[in-house]
Coordinates of C-alpha atoms in Angstrom, one line a residue:
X1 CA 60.2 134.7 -52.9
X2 CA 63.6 135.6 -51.2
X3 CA 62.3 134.3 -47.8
X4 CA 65.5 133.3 -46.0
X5 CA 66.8 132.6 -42.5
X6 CA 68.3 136.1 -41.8
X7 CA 65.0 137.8 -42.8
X8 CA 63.2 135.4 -40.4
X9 CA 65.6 136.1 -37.8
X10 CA 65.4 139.7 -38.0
X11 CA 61.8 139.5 -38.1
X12 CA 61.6 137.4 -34.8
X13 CA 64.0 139.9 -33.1
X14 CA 62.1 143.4 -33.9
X15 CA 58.9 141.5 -32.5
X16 CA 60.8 140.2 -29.4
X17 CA 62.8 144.0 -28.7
X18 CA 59.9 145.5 -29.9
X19 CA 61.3 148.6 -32.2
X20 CA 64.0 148.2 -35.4
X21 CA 66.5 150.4 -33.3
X22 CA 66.4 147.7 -30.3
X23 CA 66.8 145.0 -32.9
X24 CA 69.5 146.4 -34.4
X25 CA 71.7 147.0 -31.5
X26 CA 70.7 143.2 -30.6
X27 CA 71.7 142.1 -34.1
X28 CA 74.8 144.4 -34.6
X29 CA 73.6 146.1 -37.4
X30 CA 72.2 149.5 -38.1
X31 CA 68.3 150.2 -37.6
X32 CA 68.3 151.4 -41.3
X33 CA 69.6 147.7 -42.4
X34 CA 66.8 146.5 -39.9
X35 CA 64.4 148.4 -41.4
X36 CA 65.4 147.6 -45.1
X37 CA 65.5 143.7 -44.2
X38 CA 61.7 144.2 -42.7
X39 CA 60.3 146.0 -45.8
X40 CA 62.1 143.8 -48.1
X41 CA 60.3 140.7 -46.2
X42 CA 57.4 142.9 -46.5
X43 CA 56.9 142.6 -50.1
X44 CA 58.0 138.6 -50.4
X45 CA 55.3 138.2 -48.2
X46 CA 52.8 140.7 -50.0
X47 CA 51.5 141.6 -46.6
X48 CA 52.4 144.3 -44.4
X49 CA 54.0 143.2 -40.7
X50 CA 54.3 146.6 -39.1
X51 CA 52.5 149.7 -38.7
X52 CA 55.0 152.5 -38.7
X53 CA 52.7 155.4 -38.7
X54 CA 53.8 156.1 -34.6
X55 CA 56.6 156.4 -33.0
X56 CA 58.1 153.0 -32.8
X57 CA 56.7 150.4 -35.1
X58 CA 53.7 147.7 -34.2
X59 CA 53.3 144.2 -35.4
X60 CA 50.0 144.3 -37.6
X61 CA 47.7 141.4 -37.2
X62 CA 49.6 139.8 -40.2
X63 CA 52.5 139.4 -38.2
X64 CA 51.4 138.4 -35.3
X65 CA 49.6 135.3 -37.4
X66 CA 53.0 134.6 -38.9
X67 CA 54.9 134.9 -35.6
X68 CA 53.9 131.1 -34.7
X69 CA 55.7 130.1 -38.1
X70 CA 58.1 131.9 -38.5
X71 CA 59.9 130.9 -34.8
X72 CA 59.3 127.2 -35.8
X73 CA 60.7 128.2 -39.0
X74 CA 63.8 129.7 -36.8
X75 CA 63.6 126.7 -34.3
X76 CA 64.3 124.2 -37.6
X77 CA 67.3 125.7 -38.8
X78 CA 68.8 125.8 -35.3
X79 CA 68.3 122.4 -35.4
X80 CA 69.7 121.7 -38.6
X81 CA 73.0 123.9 -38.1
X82 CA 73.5 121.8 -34.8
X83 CA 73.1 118.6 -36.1
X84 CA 75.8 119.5 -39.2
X85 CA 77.9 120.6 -36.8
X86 CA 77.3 117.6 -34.2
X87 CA 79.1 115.3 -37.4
X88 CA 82.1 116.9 -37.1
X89 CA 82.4 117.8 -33.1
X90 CA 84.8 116.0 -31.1
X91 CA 85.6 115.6 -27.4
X92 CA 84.3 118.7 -25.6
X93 CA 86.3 119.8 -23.1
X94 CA 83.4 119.7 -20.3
X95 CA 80.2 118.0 -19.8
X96 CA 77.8 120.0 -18.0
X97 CA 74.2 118.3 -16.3
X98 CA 71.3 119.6 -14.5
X99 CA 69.9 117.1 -12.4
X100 CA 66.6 117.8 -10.7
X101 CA 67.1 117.1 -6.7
X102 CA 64.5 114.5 -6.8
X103 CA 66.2 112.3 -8.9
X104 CA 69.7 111.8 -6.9
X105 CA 68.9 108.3 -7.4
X106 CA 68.1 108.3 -10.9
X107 CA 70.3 105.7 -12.7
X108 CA 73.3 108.6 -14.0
X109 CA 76.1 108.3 -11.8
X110 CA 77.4 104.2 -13.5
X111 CA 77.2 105.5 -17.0
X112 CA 78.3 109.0 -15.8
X113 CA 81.5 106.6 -14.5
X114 CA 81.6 104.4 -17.7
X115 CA 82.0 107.8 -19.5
X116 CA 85.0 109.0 -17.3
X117 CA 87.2 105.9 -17.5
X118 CA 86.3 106.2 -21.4
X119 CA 87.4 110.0 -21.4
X120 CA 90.2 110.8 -18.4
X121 CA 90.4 114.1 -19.2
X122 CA 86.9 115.2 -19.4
X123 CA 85.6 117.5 -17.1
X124 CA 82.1 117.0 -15.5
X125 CA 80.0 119.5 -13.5
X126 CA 76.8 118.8 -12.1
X127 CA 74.3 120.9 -10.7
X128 CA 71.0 120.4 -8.8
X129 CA 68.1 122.7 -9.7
X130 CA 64.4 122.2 -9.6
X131 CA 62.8 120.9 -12.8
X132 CA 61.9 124.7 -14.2
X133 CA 65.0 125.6 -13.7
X134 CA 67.2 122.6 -15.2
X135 CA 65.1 123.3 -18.1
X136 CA 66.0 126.8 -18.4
X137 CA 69.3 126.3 -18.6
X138 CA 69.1 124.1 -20.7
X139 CA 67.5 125.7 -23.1
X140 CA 69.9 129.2 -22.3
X141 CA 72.8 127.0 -23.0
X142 CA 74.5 127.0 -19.2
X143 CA 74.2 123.5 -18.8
X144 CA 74.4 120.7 -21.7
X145 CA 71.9 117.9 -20.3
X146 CA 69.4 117.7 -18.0
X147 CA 67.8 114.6 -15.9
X148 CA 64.8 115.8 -15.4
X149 CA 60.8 114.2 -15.0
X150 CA 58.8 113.8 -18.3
X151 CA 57.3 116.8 -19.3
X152 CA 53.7 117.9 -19.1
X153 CA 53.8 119.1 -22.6
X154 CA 56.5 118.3 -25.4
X155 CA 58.7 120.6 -26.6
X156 CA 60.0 120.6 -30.2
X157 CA 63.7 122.2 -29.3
X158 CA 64.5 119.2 -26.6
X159 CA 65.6 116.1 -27.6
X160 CA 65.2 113.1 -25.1
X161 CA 65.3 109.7 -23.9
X162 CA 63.4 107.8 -21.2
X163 CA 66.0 106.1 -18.8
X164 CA 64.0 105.4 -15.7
X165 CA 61.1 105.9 -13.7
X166 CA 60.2 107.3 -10.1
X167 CA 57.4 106.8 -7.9
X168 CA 55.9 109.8 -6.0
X169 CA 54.0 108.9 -2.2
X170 CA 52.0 111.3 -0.9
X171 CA 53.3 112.2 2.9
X172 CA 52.9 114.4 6.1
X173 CA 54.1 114.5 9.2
X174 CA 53.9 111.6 11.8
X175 CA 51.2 112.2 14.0
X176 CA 49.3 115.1 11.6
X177 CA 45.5 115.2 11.9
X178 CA 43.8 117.1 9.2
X179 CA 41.3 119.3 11.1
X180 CA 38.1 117.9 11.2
X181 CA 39.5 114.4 10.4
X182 CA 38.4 111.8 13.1
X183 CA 39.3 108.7 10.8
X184 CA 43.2 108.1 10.1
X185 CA 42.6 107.0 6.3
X186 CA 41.7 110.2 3.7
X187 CA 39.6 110.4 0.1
X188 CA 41.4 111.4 -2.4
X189 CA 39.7 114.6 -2.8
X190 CA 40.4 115.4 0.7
X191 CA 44.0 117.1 -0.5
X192 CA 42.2 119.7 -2.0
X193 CA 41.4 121.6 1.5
X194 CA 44.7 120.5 2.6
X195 CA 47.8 122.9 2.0
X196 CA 50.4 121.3 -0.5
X197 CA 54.1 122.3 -0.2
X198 CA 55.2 121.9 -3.8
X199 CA 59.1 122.4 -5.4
X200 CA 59.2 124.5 -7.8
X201 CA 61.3 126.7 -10.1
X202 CA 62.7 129.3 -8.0
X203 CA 60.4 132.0 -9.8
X204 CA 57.6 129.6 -8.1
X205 CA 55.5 131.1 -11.2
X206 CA 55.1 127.2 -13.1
X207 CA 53.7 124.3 -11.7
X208 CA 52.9 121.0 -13.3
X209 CA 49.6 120.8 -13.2
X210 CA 49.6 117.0 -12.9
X211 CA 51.7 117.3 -9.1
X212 CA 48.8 119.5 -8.1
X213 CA 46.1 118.1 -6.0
X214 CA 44.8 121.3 -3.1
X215 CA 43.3 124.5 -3.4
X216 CA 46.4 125.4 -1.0
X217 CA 49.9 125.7 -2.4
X218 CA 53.1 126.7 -0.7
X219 CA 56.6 126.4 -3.2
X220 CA 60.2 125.8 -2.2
X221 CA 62.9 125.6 -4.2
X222 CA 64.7 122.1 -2.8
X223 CA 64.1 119.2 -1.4
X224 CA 65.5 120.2 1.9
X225 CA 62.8 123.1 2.5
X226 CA 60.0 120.7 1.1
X227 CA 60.9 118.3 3.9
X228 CA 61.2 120.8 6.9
X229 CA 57.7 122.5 6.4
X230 CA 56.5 119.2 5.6
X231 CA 57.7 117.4 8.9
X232 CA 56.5 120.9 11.1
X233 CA 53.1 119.9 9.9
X234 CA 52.5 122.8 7.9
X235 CA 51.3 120.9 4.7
X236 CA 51.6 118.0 3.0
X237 CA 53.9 116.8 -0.2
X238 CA 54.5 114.7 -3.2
X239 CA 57.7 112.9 -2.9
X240 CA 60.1 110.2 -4.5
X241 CA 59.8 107.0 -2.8
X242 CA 64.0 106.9 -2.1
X243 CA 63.7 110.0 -0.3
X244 CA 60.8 109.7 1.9
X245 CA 61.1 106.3 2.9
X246 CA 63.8 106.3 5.1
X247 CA 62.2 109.2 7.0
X248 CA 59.2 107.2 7.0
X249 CA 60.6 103.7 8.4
X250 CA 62.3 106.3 11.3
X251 CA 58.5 107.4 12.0
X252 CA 59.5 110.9 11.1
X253 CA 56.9 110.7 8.2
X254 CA 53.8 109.1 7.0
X255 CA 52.9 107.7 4.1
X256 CA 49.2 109.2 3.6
X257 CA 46.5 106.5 3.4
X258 CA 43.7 106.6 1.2
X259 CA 40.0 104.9 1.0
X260 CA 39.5 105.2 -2.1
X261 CA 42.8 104.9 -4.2
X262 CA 46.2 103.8 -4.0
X263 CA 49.3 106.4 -2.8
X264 CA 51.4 106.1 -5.5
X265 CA 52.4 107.9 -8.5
X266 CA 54.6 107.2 -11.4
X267 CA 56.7 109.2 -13.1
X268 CA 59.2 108.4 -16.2
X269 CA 62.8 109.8 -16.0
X270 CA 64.3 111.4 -19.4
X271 CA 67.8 112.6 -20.5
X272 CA 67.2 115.7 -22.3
X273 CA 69.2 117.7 -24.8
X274 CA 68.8 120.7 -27.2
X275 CA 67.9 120.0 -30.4
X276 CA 69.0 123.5 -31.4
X277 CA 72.8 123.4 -30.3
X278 CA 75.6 120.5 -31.2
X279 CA 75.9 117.9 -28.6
X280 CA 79.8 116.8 -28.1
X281 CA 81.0 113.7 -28.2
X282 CA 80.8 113.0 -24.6
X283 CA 77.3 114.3 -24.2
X284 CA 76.4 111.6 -26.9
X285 CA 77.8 108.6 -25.4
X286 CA 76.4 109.8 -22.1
X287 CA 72.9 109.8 -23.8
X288 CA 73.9 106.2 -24.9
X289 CA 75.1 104.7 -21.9
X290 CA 71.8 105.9 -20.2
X291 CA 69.9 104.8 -22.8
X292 CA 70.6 101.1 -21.9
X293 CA 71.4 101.4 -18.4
X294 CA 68.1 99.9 -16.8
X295 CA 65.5 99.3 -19.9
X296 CA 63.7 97.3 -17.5
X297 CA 62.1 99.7 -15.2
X298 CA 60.6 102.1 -17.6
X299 CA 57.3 101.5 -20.4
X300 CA 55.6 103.2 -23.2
X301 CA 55.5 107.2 -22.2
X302 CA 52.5 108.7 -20.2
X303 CA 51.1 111.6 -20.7
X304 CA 49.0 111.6 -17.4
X305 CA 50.0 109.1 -14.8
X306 CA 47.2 108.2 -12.2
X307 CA 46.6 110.6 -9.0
X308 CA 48.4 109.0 -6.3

């Protein structure tokens, strides 16, 4: 069978443009070359992948059982052309990083200077977007790393390591009474009929389900936002420890107390990569440094930490 990576490829793209023509002008080629590629595919597979009797062609239920494969099929070989080409990359000539606003403290900035005495004429730019976002880019190819919190769910095209961990406190404003609330310490489940102000991705349309607690959700897209609605009492929020606690020793905000738990949740830090593009030589020893920063703070990885 003459299945090979351009067929794949080719099949992917007419099911993501959704017509051979669309494909074609995506891939360069002419929609007849599409369309000979498809039917050739067609009979390696011995099954048929689109219905051309309409106007534009429609993936049959055949293909759309082989779609799941056939992009980790695709996902694979990005990942082995980047690492050949990772054994012969040198010094790139800038290190990009995503680092998610919560994480200003995360343990980046020694190795990032350990990396810049080793390499003078590397140039470094760092940008701070929520977690969504970071990970977007990442994965478009804008930025090269990202610091980001452990994921929900894994993702075969990231590569990682786990470098620190952050603690989450649950906090309002100083002096907020939830209504109805006589007693200053809350349950647990009373967030759920209080409003949550949440960052998220600036699309607001992803959420990790383990940073939700309330019926209620308002998003923002940086820290700054979270922290004004927050302190005009319009909701309350999850947020690292280093952040709120200054605010909270200036009596500016309150650490929420609960009856029947503890407010605290904990979160492991990663570097992250894409498995499906080269990493430079700077990007790798980055990766390394962090690596062995601070191997003390962090454990085994969680995939659900406790509620705070």
């Amino acid at each position: 069978m003459a299945l090979s990576s351009e067929s794949v490829n080719v099949f992917l793209t007419v099911l993501d443009r959704g017509s051979f023509s669309a494909a074609a002008r995506a891939l360069g080629r002419v929609p007849s070359a599409v369309s000979m590629t498809i039917s050739q595919l067609e009979t390696d597979l011995g099954v048929a992948l689109f219905d051309r009797s309409g106007r534009e062609p429609q993936p049959t239920d055949a293909a759309r059982a082989l779609e799941p494969r056939a992009r980790h099929i695709a996902s694979q070989l990005r990942q082995m052309e980047a690492d050949a080409l990772s054994l012969h990359h040198g010094l790139e000539r800038r290190l990009t990083i995503a680092v998610v606003p919560e994480l200003v403290s995360a343990p980046w900035t020694d190795p990032l200077a350990v990396l810049a005495g080793e390499f003078p004429s590397l140039e470094v730019d760092v940008t701070s977007a929520p977690q969504r976002d970071a990970l977007r880019l990442l994965h478009e190819g804008e930025v090269d790393l990202a610091i980001a919190f452990q994921r929900e769910h894994l993702d075969e095209r990231e590569g990682f390591e786990v470098v620190d961990s952050d603690t989450m406190v649950a906090v309002v404003a100083a002096g907020f009474r939830p209504p109805g609330q006589r007693r200053r310490r809350l349950r647990l489940e009373d967030l759920l009929d209080l409003r949550q102000i949440v960052m998220t991705g600036r699309s607001g349309t992803h959420v990790d389900s383990r940073l939700i607690f309330s019926r209620s959700v308002w998003h923002t897209d940086n820290p700054s936002a979270t922290l004004r609605l927050v302190q005009a009492g319009l909701g309350w929020a999850l947020l690292p420890r280093a952040l709120a606690q200054p605010l909270i020793e200036a009596g500016e905000l309150f650490a929420i107390e609960f009856d029947n738990t503890g407010n605290q949740l904990h979160l492991l830090v990663d570097i992250v990569w894409s498995r499906e593009r080269p990493l430079g030589l700077a990007a790798r020893r980055l990766i390394e440094l962090m690596k062995h920063a601070d191997r003390g703070n962090v454990g085994g990885r969680t995939t659900r930490p406790s509620p705070p």
